Coordinates of C-alpha atoms and ligand atoms in Angstrom, one line a residue:
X1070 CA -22.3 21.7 29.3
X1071 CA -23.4 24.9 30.4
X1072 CA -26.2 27.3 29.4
X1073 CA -25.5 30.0 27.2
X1074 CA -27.8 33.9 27.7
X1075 CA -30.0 32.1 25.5
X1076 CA -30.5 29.3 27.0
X1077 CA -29.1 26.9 24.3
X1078 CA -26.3 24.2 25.3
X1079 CA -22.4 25.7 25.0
X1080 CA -20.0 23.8 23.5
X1081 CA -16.3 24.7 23.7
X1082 CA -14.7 23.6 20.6
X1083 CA -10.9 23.8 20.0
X1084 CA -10.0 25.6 16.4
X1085 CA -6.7 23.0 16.3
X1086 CA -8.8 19.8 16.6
X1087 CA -11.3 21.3 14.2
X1088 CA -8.6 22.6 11.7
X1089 CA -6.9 18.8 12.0
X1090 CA -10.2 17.1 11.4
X1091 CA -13.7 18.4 12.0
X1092 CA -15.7 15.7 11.3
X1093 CA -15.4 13.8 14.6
X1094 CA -16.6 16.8 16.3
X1095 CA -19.5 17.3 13.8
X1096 CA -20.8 14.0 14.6
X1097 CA -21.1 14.6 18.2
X1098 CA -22.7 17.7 17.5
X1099 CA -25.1 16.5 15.4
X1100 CA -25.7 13.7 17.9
X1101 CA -26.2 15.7 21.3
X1102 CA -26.4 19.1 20.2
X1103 CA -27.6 20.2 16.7
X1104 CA -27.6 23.5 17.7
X1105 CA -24.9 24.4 19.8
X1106 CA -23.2 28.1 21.1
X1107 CA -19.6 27.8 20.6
X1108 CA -18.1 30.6 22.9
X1109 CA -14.6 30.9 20.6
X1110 CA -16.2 32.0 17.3
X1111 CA -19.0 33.5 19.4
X1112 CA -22.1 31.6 17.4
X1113 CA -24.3 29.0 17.0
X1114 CA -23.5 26.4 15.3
X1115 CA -25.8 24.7 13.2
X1116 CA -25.3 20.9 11.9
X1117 CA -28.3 18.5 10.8
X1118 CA -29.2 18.8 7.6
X1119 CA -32.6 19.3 7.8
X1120 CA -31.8 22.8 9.7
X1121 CA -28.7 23.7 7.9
X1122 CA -31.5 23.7 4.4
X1123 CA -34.0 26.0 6.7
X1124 CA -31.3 28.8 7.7
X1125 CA -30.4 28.9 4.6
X1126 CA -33.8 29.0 3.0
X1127 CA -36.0 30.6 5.4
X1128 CA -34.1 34.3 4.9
X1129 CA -36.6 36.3 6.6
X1130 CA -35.9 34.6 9.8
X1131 CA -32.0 34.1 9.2
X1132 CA -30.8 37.0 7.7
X1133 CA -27.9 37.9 5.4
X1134 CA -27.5 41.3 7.8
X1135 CA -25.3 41.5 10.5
X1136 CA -25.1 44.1 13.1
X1137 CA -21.6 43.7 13.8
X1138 CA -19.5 43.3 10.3
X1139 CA -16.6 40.4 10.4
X1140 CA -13.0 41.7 10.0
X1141 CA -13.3 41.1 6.2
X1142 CA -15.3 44.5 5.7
X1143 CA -11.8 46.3 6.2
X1144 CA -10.7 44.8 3.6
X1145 CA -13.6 43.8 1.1
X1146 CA -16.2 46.3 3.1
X1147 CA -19.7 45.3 1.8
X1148 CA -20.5 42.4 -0.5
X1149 CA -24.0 40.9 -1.7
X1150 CA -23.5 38.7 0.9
X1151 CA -24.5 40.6 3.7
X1152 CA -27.9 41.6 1.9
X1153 CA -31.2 40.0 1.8
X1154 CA -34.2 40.7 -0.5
X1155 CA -35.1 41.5 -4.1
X1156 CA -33.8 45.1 -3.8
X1157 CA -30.9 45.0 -2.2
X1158 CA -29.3 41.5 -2.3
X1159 CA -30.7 40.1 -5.8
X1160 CA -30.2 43.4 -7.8
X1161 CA -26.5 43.1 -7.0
X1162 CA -26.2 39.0 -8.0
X1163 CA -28.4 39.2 -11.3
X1164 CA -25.5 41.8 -12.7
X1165 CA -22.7 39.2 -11.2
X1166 CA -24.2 35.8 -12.5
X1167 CA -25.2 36.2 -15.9
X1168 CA -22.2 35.3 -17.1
X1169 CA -21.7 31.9 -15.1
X1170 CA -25.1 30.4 -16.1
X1171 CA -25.5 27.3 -17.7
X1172 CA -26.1 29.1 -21.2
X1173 CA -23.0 31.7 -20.7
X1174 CA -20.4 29.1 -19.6
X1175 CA -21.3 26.7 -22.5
X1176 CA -20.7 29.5 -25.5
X1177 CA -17.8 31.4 -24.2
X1178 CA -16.2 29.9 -20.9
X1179 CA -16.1 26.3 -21.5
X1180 CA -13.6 26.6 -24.0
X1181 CA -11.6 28.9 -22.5
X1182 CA -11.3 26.5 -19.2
X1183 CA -10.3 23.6 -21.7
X1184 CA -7.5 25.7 -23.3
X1185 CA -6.4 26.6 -19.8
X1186 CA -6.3 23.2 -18.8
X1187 CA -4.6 21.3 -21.5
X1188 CA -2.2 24.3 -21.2
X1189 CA -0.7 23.7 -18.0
X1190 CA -1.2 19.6 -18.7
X1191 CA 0.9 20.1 -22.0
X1192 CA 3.5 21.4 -19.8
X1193 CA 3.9 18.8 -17.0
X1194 CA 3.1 15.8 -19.2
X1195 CA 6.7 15.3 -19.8
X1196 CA 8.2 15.4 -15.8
X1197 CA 6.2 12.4 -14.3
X1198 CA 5.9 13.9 -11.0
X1199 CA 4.4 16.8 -9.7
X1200 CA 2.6 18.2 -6.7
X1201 CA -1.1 18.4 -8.3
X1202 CA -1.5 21.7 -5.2
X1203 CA 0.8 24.2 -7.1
X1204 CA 1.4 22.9 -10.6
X1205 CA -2.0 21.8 -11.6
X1206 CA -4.9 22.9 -9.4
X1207 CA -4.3 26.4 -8.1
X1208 CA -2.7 27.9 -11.3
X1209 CA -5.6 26.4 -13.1
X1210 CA -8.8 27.8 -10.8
X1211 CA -6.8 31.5 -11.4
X1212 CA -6.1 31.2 -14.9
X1213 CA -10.4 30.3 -14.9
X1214 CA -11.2 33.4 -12.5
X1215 CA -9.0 35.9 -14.2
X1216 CA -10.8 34.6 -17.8
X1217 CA -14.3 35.3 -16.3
X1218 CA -13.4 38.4 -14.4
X1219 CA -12.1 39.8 -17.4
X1220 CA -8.8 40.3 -16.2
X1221 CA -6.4 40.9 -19.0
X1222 CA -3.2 40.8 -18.5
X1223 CA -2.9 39.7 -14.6
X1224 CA -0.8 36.3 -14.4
X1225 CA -2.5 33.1 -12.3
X1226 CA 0.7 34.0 -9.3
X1227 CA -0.5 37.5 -9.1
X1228 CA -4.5 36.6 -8.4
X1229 CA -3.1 33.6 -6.0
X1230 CA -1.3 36.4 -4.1
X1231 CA -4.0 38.8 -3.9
X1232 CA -6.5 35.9 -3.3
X1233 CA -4.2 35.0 -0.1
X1234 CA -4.2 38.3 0.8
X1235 CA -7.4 39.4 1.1
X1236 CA -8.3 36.1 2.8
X1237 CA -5.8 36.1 5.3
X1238 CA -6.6 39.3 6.4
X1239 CA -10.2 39.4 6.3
X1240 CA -10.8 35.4 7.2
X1241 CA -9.3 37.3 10.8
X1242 CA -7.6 33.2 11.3
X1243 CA -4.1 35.2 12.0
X1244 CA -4.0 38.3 13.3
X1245 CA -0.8 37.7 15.2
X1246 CA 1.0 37.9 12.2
X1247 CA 2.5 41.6 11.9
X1248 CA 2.4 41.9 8.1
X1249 CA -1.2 40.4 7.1
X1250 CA -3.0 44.2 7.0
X1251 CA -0.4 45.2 5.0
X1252 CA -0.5 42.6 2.4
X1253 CA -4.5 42.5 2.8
X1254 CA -4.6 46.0 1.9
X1255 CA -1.8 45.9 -0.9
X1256 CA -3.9 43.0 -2.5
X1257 CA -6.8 45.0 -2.6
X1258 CA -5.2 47.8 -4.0
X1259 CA -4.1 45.0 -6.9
X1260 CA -7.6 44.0 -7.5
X1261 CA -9.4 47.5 -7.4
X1262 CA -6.2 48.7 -10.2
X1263 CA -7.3 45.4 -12.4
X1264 CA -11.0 46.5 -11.9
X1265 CA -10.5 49.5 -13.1
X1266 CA -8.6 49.0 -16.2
X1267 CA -10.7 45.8 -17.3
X1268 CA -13.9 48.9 -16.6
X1269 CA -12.7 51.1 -19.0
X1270 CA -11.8 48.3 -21.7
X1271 CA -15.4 47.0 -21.6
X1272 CA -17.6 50.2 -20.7
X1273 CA -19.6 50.5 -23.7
X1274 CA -18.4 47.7 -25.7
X1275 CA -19.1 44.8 -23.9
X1276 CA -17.9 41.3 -23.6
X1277 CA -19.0 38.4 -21.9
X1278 CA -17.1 38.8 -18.6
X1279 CA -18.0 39.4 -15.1
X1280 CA -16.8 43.3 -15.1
X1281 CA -18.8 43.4 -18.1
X1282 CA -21.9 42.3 -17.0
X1283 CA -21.8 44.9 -14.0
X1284 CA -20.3 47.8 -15.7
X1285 CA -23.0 47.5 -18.6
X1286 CA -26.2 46.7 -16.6
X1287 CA -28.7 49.5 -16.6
X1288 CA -28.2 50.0 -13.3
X1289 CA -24.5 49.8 -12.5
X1290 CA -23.2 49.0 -9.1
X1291 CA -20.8 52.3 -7.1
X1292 CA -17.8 51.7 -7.6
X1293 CA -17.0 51.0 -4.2
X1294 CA -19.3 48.0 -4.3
X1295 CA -17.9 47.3 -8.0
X1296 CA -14.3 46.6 -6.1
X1297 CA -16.1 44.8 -3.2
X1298 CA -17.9 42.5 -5.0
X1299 CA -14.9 41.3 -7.6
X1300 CA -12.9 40.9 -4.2
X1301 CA -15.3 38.6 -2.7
X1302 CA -15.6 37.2 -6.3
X1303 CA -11.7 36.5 -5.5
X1304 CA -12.0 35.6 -2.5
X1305 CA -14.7 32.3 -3.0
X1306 CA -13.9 31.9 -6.1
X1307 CA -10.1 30.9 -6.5
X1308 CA -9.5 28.0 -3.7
X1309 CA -12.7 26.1 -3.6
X1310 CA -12.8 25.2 -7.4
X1311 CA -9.2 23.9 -6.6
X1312 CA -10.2 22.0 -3.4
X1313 CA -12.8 20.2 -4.7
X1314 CA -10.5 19.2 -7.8
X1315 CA -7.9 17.7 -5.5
X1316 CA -10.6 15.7 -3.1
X1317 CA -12.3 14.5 -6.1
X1318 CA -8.7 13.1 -7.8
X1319 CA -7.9 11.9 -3.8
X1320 CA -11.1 10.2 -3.7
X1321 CA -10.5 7.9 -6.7
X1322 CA -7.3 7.7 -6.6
X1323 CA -8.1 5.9 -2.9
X1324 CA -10.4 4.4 -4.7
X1325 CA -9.8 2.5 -8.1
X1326 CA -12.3 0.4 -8.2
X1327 CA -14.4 3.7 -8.6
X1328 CA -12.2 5.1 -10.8
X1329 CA -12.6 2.3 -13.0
X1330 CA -15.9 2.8 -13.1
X1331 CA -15.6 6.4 -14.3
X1332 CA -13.1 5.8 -16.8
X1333 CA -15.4 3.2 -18.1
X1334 CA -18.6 5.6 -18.3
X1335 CA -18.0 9.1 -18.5
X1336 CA -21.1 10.1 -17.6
X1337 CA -19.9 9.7 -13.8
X1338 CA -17.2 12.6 -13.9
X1339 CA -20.5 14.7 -12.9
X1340 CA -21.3 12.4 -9.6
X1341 CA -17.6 12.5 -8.7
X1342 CA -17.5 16.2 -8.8
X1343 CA -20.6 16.2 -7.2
X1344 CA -19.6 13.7 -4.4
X1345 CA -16.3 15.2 -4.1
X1346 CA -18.3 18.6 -2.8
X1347 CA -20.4 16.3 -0.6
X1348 CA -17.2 14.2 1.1
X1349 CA -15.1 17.0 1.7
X1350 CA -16.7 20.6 1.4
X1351 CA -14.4 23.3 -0.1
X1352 CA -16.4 25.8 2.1
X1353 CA -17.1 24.2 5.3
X1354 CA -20.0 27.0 6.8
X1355 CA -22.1 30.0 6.4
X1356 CA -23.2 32.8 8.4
X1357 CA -26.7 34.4 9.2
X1358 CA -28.2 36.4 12.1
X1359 CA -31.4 36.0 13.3
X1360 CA -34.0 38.4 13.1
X1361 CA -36.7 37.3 15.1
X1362 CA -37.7 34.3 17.6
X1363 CA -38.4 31.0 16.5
X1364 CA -37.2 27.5 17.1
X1365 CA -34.6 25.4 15.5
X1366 CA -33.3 21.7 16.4
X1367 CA -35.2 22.3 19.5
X1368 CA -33.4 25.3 20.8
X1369 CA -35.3 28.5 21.0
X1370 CA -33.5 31.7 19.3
X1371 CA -33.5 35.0 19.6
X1372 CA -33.2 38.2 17.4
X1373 CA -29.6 39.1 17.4
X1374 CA -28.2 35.5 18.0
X1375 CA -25.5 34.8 15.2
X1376 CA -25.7 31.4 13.8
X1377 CA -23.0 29.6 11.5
X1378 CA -24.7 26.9 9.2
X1379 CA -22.3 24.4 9.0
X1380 CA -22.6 22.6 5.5
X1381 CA -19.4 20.7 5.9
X1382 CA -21.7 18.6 8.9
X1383 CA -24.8 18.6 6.9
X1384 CA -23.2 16.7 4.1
X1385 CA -22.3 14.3 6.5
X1386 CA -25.7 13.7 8.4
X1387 CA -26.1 10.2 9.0
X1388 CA -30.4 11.1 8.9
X1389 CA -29.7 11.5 5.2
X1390 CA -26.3 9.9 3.5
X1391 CA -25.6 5.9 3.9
X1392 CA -22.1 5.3 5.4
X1393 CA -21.7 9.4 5.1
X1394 CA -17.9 9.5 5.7
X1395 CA -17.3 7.1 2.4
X1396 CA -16.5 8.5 -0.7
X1397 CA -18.7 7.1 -3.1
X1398 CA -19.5 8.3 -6.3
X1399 CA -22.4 6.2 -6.7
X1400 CA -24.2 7.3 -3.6
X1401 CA -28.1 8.3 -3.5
X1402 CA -29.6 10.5 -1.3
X1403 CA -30.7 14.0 -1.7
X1404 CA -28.1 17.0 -3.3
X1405 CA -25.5 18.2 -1.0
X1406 CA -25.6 21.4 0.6
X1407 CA -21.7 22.4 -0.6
X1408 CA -23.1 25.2 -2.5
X1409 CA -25.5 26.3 0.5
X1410 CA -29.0 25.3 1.1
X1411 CA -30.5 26.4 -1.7
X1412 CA -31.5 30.1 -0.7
X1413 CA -31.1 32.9 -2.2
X1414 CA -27.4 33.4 -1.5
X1415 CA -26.8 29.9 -3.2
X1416 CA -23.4 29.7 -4.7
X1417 CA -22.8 32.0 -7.8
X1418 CA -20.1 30.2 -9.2
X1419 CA -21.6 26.6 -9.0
X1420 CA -22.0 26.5 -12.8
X1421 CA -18.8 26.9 -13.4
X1422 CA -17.2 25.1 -10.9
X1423 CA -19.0 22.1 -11.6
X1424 CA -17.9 23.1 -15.8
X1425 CA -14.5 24.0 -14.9
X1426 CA -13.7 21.3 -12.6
X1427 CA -16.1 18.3 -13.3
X1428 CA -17.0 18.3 -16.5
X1429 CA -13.3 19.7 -18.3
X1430 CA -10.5 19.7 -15.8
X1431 CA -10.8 16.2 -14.0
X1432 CA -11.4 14.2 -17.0
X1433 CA -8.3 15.9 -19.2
X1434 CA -6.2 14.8 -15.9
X1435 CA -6.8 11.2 -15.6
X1436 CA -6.4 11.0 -19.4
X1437 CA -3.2 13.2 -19.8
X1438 CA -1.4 11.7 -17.0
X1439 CA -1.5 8.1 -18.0
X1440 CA -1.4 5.5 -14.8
X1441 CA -1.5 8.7 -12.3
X1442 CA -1.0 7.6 -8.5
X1443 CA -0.3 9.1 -5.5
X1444 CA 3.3 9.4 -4.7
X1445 CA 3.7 6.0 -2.5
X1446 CA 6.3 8.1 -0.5
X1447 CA 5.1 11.2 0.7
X1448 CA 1.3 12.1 3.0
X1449 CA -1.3 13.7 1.3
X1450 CA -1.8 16.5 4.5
X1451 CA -5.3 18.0 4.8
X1452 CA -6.6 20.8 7.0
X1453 CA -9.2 23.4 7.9
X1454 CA -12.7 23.8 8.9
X1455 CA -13.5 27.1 7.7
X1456 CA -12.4 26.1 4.0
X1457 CA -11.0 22.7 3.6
X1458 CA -9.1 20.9 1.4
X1459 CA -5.5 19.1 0.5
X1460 CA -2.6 21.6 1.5
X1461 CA -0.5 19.4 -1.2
X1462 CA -0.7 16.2 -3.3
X1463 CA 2.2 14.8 -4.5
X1464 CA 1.6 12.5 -7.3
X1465 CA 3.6 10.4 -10.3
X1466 CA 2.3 9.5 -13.7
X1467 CA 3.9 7.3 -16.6
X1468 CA 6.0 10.2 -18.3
Ligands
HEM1651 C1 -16.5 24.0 -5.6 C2 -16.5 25.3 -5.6 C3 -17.3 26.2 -4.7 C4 -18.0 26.0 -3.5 C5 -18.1 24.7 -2.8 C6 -18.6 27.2 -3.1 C7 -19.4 27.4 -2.0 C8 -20.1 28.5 -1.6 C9 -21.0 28.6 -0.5 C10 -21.1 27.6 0.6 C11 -21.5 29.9 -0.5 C12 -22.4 30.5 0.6 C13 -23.9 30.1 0.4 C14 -24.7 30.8 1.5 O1 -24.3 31.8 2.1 O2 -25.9 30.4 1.6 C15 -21.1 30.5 -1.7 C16 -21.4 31.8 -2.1 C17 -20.8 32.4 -3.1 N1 -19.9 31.9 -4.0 FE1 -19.2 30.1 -4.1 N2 -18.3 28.2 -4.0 C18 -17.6 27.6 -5.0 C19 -17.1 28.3 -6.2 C20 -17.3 29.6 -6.4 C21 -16.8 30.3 -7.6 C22 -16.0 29.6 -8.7 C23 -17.2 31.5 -7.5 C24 -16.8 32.6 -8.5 C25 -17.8 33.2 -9.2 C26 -17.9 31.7 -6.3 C27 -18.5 32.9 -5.8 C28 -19.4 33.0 -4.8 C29 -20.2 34.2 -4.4 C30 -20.0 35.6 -5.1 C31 -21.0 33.9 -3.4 C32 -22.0 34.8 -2.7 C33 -23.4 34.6 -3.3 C34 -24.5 35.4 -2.7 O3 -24.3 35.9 -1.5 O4 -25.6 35.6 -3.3 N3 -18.0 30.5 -5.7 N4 -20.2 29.6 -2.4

């Protein structure tokens, strides 16, 4: 261990091993250094809970703003979430999230989810075996986000494409592969065409989508921040509803004594979606800068200093979760920090995720696909750090 320029213990940490399994790593961090400078991503790392809930909370100190923007903004250029403040940062989210509260998703989106769902259930109730990755989960979370978007017309394949697209490129994981700007900047020309032709179908007669919401708020966004904010939309919006459906089904299929349990009282589909975020988080981190000193985990910080809050670790924190690496859908303990810390920059789309996913889509699977199991023949892989999830889960069910 070495010092870093300010002062805090350096950590070299390998992207493979973390990509292959993080949480190994996130103990020891945790353990020896809770905040940590990680030389390869060039940032801090952050990893207790207890910290994890004040960079996310304490936004005056860690701030939204970075002085030097990540290699998304080629792509995406600038979303809410590099804004702090009532002006700047919440005036942009209270036109995105009216239609994913509570209220919203009950009267118009829950339904629409539940037809989407039993949709593509009808369709592979008959084969007996499927991979839940491609024929269930993914088409499902873009058929949801298209819905809510108010994307008419554009088929679950196309927003899975431009979704890849825009994350490859701007997540900056592969830039040694020749053709990611190009299909970065094809998918966003995709999403800003889609934009613009759901615009001018609800601009003055409005409907209870996304675009909506924006294009008919008294104060519209630019347009420019109109395409920017519906790619970010894409961008967390698409994978991590169908992540934390595939832990969730992992975890109690692993697990039947727990699934048991849920089947007998329904009211527990809620704790496994909520456990599911917990065990395994769909987004592992987020990222602030900080704007002036102060002290955190015992390490003094200074303006400038970019820090990475590492939720994936906090869920895990042994000073707050019993046994934190089990999956346990009866577990106590405070609320994970999946969704971020509760700041202002907490998840948008939690509302409907936890609709989408715990409340309609992971009950209409156990009971369409009578006796589902894993298939005893083939791995279940995992992988990543930065998002995280199953890459593929093949599965068979009593056809
Ligand atoms: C299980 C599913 C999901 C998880 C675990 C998740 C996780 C997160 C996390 C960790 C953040 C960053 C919080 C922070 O910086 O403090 C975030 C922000 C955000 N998420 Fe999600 N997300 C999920 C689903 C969705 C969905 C379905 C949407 C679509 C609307 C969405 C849209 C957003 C947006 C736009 C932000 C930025 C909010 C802001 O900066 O104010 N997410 N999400």
């Amino acid at each position: 261990m070495t010092a870093s320029p300010t002062a805090t213990p350096t950590v070299d940490l390998d992207p493979m091993v973390l990509f292959a399994d993080p949480y190994p790593l996130y103990a020891q961090l945790r353990r020896d250094t809770p905040v940590a400078y990680v030389p390869a991503m060039g940032r801090l790392l952050v990893t207790r809970y207890e910290d994890v809930v004040t960079v996310s909370r304490d936004w005056e100190t860690f701030s939204a703003r970075e002085d030097t923007p990540g290699p998304e903004h080629k792509i995406i250029g600038e979303t809410l979430m590099s804004f702090d403040g009532e002006e700047d940062h919440l005036r942009l989210r209270r036109m995105m999230d009216a239609p994913l509260k509570p209220r919203a998703l009950r009267e118009h989106w829950e339904p629409v989810f539940r037809a989407n769902a039993a949709a593509l259930l009808d369709d592979l109730a008959g084969r007996g075996e499927a991979d839940l990755f491609a024929d269930f989960a993914t088409p499902l979370a873009a058929m949801n986000l298209a819905s809510f978007l108010g994307f008419e017309g554009v088929s679950a394949q196309q927003l899975i494409d431009w979704c890849k697209g825009i994350i490859d490129a701007g997540g900056g994981y592969m830039l040694d592969d020749a053709g990611i700007w190009e299909r970065g900047f094809a998918a966003r020309d995709g999403v800003i065409a889609a934009t613009d032709a759901a615009a001018d179908r609800v601009r003055g007669n409005p409907d209870p989508s996304m675009i909506s919401s924006i294009i008919n708020s008294p104060e519209p966004m630019t347009p420019q921040q109109l395409y920017s904010n519906i790619m970010i939309t894409i961008g967390g919006g698409l994978n991590e509803p169908r992540d934390v459906l595939l832990t969730a089904a992992y975890g109690l299929l692993t697990n039947p004594d727990q699934l048991a349990a849920v089947r007998a009282e329904p009211s527990l589909w809620k704790k496994t979606f909520e456990e599911a975020c917990r065990w395994v988080s769909p987004i592992g981190m987020f990222i602030r800068q900080v704007a002036r000193p102060v002290e955190l985990g015992g390490v003094r910080l200074q303006p400038g200093d970019k820090i990475t809050g590492v939720v994936a670790s906090a869920n895990r924190d042994e000073r707050v979760y019993a046994d934190p690496d089990v999956f346990d859908i009866h577990r106590k303990g405070p609320s994970h920090v999946a969704f971020g810390g509760g700041g202002p920059h907490f998840c948008i789309g939690a509302w409907a995720a936890r609709a989408s996913i715990g409340t309609i889509a992971l009950p209409a699977l156990f009971d369409r696909l009578p006796n589902l199991r894993l298939d005893p023949e083939r791995e279940v892989p995992w992988g990543g750090f930065v998002f995280r999830g199953p890459l593929a889960m093949p599965v068979r069910w009593d056809a």
